[in-house]
mmCIF file with all atom_site columns, C-alpha atoms in Angstrom:
data_model
loop_
_atom_site.group_PDB
_atom_site.id
_atom_site.type_symbol
_atom_site.label_atom_id
_atom_site.label_alt_id
_atom_site.label_comp_id
_atom_site.label_asym_id
_atom_site.label_entity_id
_atom_site.label_seq_id
_atom_site.pdbx_PDB_ins_code
_atom_site.Cartn_x
_atom_site.Cartn_y
_atom_site.Cartn_z
_atom_site.occupancy
_atom_site.B_iso_or_equiv
_atom_site.pdbx_formal_charge
_atom_site.auth_seq_id
_atom_site.auth_comp_id
_atom_site.auth_asym_id
_atom_site.auth_atom_id
_atom_site.pdbx_PDB_model_num
ATOM 1  C CA . MET A 1 1  ? 8.223   -28.819 18.374  1.00 0.00 ? 25  MET A CA 1
ATOM 2  C CA . ASP A 1 2  ? 8.021   -24.884 18.409  1.00 0.00 ? 26  ASP A CA 1
ATOM 3  C CA . LYS A 1 3  ? 4.948   -23.746 20.230  1.00 0.00 ? 27  LYS A CA 1
ATOM 4  C CA . THR A 1 4  ? 3.290   -22.201 17.276  1.00 0.00 ? 28  THR A CA 1
ATOM 5  C CA . GLN A 1 5  ? 3.616   -25.244 15.398  1.00 0.00 ? 29  GLN A CA 1
ATOM 6  C CA . SER A 1 6  ? 1.343   -26.598 17.753  1.00 0.00 ? 30  SER A CA 1
ATOM 7  C CA . LYS A 1 7  ? -1.169  -24.493 17.156  1.00 0.00 ? 31  LYS A CA 1
ATOM 8  C CA . PRO A 1 8  ? -2.213  -24.457 13.604  1.00 0.00 ? 32  PRO A CA 1
ATOM 9  C CA . TRP A 1 9  ? -4.776  -21.651 13.548  1.00 0.00 ? 33  TRP A CA 1
ATOM 10 C CA . LEU A 1 10 ? -1.862  -19.249 14.914  1.00 0.00 ? 34  LEU A CA 1
ATOM 11 C CA . VAL A 1 11 ? -0.725  -17.092 12.180  1.00 0.00 ? 35  VAL A CA 1
ATOM 12 C CA . PRO A 1 12 ? 2.710   -15.537 12.721  1.00 0.00 ? 36  PRO A CA 1
ATOM 13 C CA . GLU A 1 13 ? 2.953   -11.603 12.462  1.00 0.00 ? 37  GLU A CA 1
ATOM 14 C CA . TYR A 1 14 ? 6.428   -11.889 11.477  1.00 0.00 ? 38  TYR A CA 1
ATOM 15 C CA . LEU A 1 15 ? 7.793   -14.236 8.639   1.00 0.00 ? 39  LEU A CA 1
ATOM 16 C CA . THR A 1 16 ? 11.267  -16.099 7.908   1.00 0.00 ? 40  THR A CA 1
ATOM 17 C CA . GLU A 1 17 ? 12.679  -15.463 4.546   1.00 0.00 ? 41  GLU A CA 1
ATOM 18 C CA . THR A 1 18 ? 11.473  -18.838 3.295   1.00 0.00 ? 42  THR A CA 1
ATOM 19 C CA . GLU A 1 19 ? 7.813   -17.594 4.648   1.00 0.00 ? 43  GLU A CA 1
ATOM 20 C CA . VAL A 1 20 ? 8.190   -14.314 2.854   1.00 0.00 ? 44  VAL A CA 1
ATOM 21 C CA . ALA A 1 21 ? 9.205   -16.072 -0.361  1.00 0.00 ? 45  ALA A CA 1
ATOM 22 C CA . THR A 1 22 ? 6.188   -18.350 -0.029  1.00 0.00 ? 46  THR A CA 1
ATOM 23 C CA . VAL A 1 23 ? 3.628   -15.182 0.232   1.00 0.00 ? 47  VAL A CA 1
ATOM 24 C CA . LEU A 1 24 ? 5.522   -13.864 -2.960  1.00 0.00 ? 48  LEU A CA 1
ATOM 25 C CA . GLY A 1 25 ? 5.130   -17.076 -4.915  1.00 0.00 ? 49  GLY A CA 1
ATOM 26 C CA . ARG A 1 26 ? 9.092   -17.422 -5.371  1.00 0.00 ? 50  ARG A CA 1
ATOM 27 C CA . SER A 1 27 ? 11.895  -19.611 -3.891  1.00 0.00 ? 51  SER A CA 1
ATOM 28 C CA . ARG A 1 28 ? 13.853  -18.544 -0.886  1.00 0.00 ? 52  ARG A CA 1
ATOM 29 C CA . ASP A 1 29 ? 17.078  -18.459 -3.145  1.00 0.00 ? 53  ASP A CA 1
ATOM 30 C CA . TRP A 1 30 ? 15.145  -15.915 -5.712  1.00 0.00 ? 54  TRP A CA 1
ATOM 31 C CA . PHE A 1 31 ? 14.128  -13.927 -2.762  1.00 0.00 ? 55  PHE A CA 1
ATOM 32 C CA . ARG A 1 32 ? 17.329  -13.666 -1.100  1.00 0.00 ? 56  ARG A CA 1
ATOM 33 C CA . GLN A 1 33 ? 18.891  -12.767 -4.527  1.00 0.00 ? 57  GLN A CA 1
ATOM 34 C CA . ASN A 1 34 ? 16.202  -10.251 -5.167  1.00 0.00 ? 58  ASN A CA 1
ATOM 35 C CA . ARG A 1 35 ? 15.343  -8.687  -1.973  1.00 0.00 ? 59  ARG A CA 1
ATOM 36 C CA . PRO A 1 36 ? 18.141  -5.733  -2.068  1.00 0.00 ? 60  PRO A CA 1
ATOM 37 C CA . LYS A 1 37 ? 16.045  -4.630  -5.513  1.00 0.00 ? 61  LYS A CA 1
ATOM 38 C CA . LEU A 1 38 ? 12.553  -5.199  -3.819  1.00 0.00 ? 62  LEU A CA 1
ATOM 39 C CA . GLU A 1 39 ? 13.743  -3.032  -0.857  1.00 0.00 ? 63  GLU A CA 1
ATOM 40 C CA . ARG A 1 40 ? 14.811  -0.406  -3.101  1.00 0.00 ? 64  ARG A CA 1
ATOM 41 C CA . GLU A 1 41 ? 11.058  -0.464  -4.270  1.00 0.00 ? 65  GLU A CA 1
ATOM 42 C CA . GLY A 1 42 ? 9.703   -0.068  -0.931  1.00 0.00 ? 66  GLY A CA 1
ATOM 43 C CA . PHE A 1 43 ? 9.703   -3.524  0.357   1.00 0.00 ? 67  PHE A CA 1
ATOM 44 C CA . PRO A 1 44 ? 9.645   -3.997  4.150   1.00 0.00 ? 68  PRO A CA 1
ATOM 45 C CA . ARG A 1 45 ? 13.116  -4.420  5.616   1.00 0.00 ? 69  ARG A CA 1
ATOM 46 C CA . ILE A 1 46 ? 14.087  -7.117  8.365   1.00 0.00 ? 70  ILE A CA 1
ATOM 47 C CA . ASP A 1 47 ? 12.767  -5.803  11.977  1.00 0.00 ? 71  ASP A CA 1
ATOM 48 C CA . GLY A 1 48 ? 15.972  -5.104  13.947  1.00 0.00 ? 72  GLY A CA 1
ATOM 49 C CA . LEU A 1 49 ? 14.810  -6.347  16.839  1.00 0.00 ? 73  LEU A CA 1
ATOM 50 C CA . ILE A 1 50 ? 12.616  -9.310  15.948  1.00 0.00 ? 74  ILE A CA 1
ATOM 51 C CA . GLY A 1 51 ? 15.001  -10.526 13.159  1.00 0.00 ? 75  GLY A CA 1
ATOM 52 C CA . LEU A 1 52 ? 12.038  -11.165 11.055  1.00 0.00 ? 76  LEU A CA 1
ATOM 53 C CA . THR A 1 53 ? 9.802   -9.561  8.357   1.00 0.00 ? 77  THR A CA 1
ATOM 54 C CA . CYS A 1 54 ? 6.229   -8.271  9.526   1.00 0.00 ? 78  CYS A CA 1
ATOM 55 C CA . ARG A 1 55 ? 3.605   -9.943  7.727   1.00 0.00 ? 79  ARG A CA 1
ATOM 56 C CA . GLN A 1 56 ? 1.267   -6.995  7.452   1.00 0.00 ? 80  GLN A CA 1
ATOM 57 C CA . ASP A 1 57 ? 4.126   -5.050  5.795   1.00 0.00 ? 81  ASP A CA 1
ATOM 58 C CA . VAL A 1 58 ? 4.662   -7.502  3.271   1.00 0.00 ? 82  VAL A CA 1
ATOM 59 C CA . LEU A 1 59 ? 0.654   -7.747  2.582   1.00 0.00 ? 83  LEU A CA 1
ATOM 60 C CA . ALA A 1 60 ? 0.571   -3.966  2.270   1.00 0.00 ? 84  ALA A CA 1
ATOM 61 C CA . TRP A 1 61 ? 3.579   -3.576  -0.144  1.00 0.00 ? 85  TRP A CA 1
ATOM 62 C CA . ILE A 1 62 ? 2.007   -6.120  -2.495  1.00 0.00 ? 86  ILE A CA 1
ATOM 63 C CA . LYS A 1 63 ? -1.347  -4.532  -2.112  1.00 0.00 ? 87  LYS A CA 1
ATOM 64 C CA . ARG A 1 64 ? 0.130   -1.207  -3.006  1.00 0.00 ? 88  ARG A CA 1
ATOM 65 C CA . ARG A 1 65 ? 1.622   -2.561  -6.190  1.00 0.00 ? 89  ARG A CA 1
ATOM 66 C CA . ARG A 1 66 ? -1.672  -3.699  -7.457  1.00 0.00 ? 90  ARG A CA 1
ATOM 67 C CA . ARG A 1 67 ? -2.415  -2.258  -10.622 1.00 0.00 ? 91  ARG A CA 1
ATOM 68 C CA . VAL A 1 68 ? -6.108  -3.137  -10.998 1.00 0.00 ? 92  VAL A CA 1
ATOM 69 C CA . ALA A 1 69 ? -8.683  -1.646  -8.171  1.00 0.00 ? 93  ALA A CA 1
ATOM 70 C CA . ASP A 1 70 ? -11.330 -3.662  -6.697  1.00 0.00 ? 94  ASP A CA 1
ATOM 71 C CA . VAL A 1 71 ? -15.152 -2.809  -7.442  1.00 0.00 ? 95  VAL A CA 1
ATOM 72 C CA . THR A 1 72 ? -16.373 -0.726  -4.584  1.00 0.00 ? 96  THR A CA 1
ATOM 73 C CA . GLU A 1 73 ? -19.844 -1.627  -3.108  1.00 0.00 ? 97  GLU A CA 1
ATOM 74 C CA . ALA A 1 74 ? -21.358 1.422   -4.860  1.00 0.00 ? 98  ALA A CA 1
ATOM 75 C CA . GLU A 1 75 ? -20.099 0.454   -8.216  1.00 0.00 ? 99  GLU A CA 1
ATOM 76 C CA . ALA A 1 76 ? -21.319 -3.237  -7.826  1.00 0.00 ? 100 ALA A CA 1
ATOM 77 C CA . ARG A 1 77 ? -24.997 -1.721  -6.983  1.00 0.00 ? 101 ARG A CA 1
ATOM 78 C CA . GLU A 1 78 ? -24.766 0.392   -9.970  1.00 0.00 ? 102 GLU A CA 1
ATOM 79 C CA . ASN A 1 79 ? -23.771 -2.404  -12.284 1.00 0.00 ? 103 ASN A CA 1
ATOM 80 C CA . ALA A 1 80 ? -26.592 -4.456  -10.588 1.00 0.00 ? 104 ALA A CA 1
ATOM 81 C CA . LYS A 1 81 ? -28.920 -1.689  -11.621 1.00 0.00 ? 105 LYS A CA 1
ATOM 82 C CA . GLY A 1 82 ? -27.514 -1.798  -14.893 1.00 0.00 ? 106 GLY A CA 1
ATOM 83 C CA . ASP A 1 83 ? -27.834 -5.313  -15.250 1.00 0.00 ? 107 ASP A CA 1
ATOM 84 C CA . ALA A 1 84 ? -31.752 -5.117  -14.250 1.00 0.00 ? 108 ALA A CA 1
ATOM 85 C CA . SER A 1 85 ? -32.718 -2.276  -16.768 1.00 0.00 ? 109 SER A CA 1
ATOM 86 C CA . GLY A 1 86 ? -30.779 -3.556  -19.643 1.00 0.00 ? 110 GLY A CA 1
ATOM 87 C CA . SER A 1 87 ? -28.427 -0.490  -19.497 1.00 0.00 ? 111 SER A CA 1
ATOM 88 C CA . VAL A 1 88 ? -24.851 -0.619  -18.607 1.00 0.00 ? 112 VAL A CA 1
ATOM 89 C CA . ALA A 1 89 ? -22.343 2.144   -18.329 1.00 0.00 ? 113 ALA A CA 1
ATOM 90 C CA . GLY A 1 90 ? -25.126 4.298   -19.763 1.00 0.00 ? 114 GLY A CA 1
ATOM 91 C CA . VAL A 1 91 ? -25.886 1.895   -22.900 1.00 0.00 ? 115 VAL A CA 1
ATOM 92 C CA . ASP A 1 92 ? -28.934 0.333   -23.251 1.00 0.00 ? 116 ASP A CA 1
ATOM 93 C CA . TRP A 1 93 ? -28.064 -2.972  -24.820 1.00 0.00 ? 117 TRP A CA 1
ATOM 94 C CA . SER A 1 94 ? -31.551 -4.018  -25.040 1.00 0.00 ? 118 SER A CA 1
ATOM 95 C CA . LYS A 1 95 ? -32.104 -1.306  -28.197 1.00 0.00 ? 119 LYS A CA 1
ATOM 96 C CA . LEU A 1 96 ? -28.861 -2.564  -29.940 1.00 0.00 ? 120 LEU A CA 1
#
């Protein structure tokens, strides 16, 4: 048994092809076939020394590709204030 398998709390910093495919929600065969295209789009390459792909680089690539931004804390507070006053985004819904 591999030492990392005996420690379920240990999250590897480098991933195999199968693990990267799983993170992407795809099969290993799909990932192998599409990796060149993904790398042209900035997907991280295999680390030459380690021979695996850095997990944090994969996650950063995914985050950069997001199209919808998270609500910031300031926006959440503003939305909460709007909900309490009956006005959201400058519209007083209680008067409509």
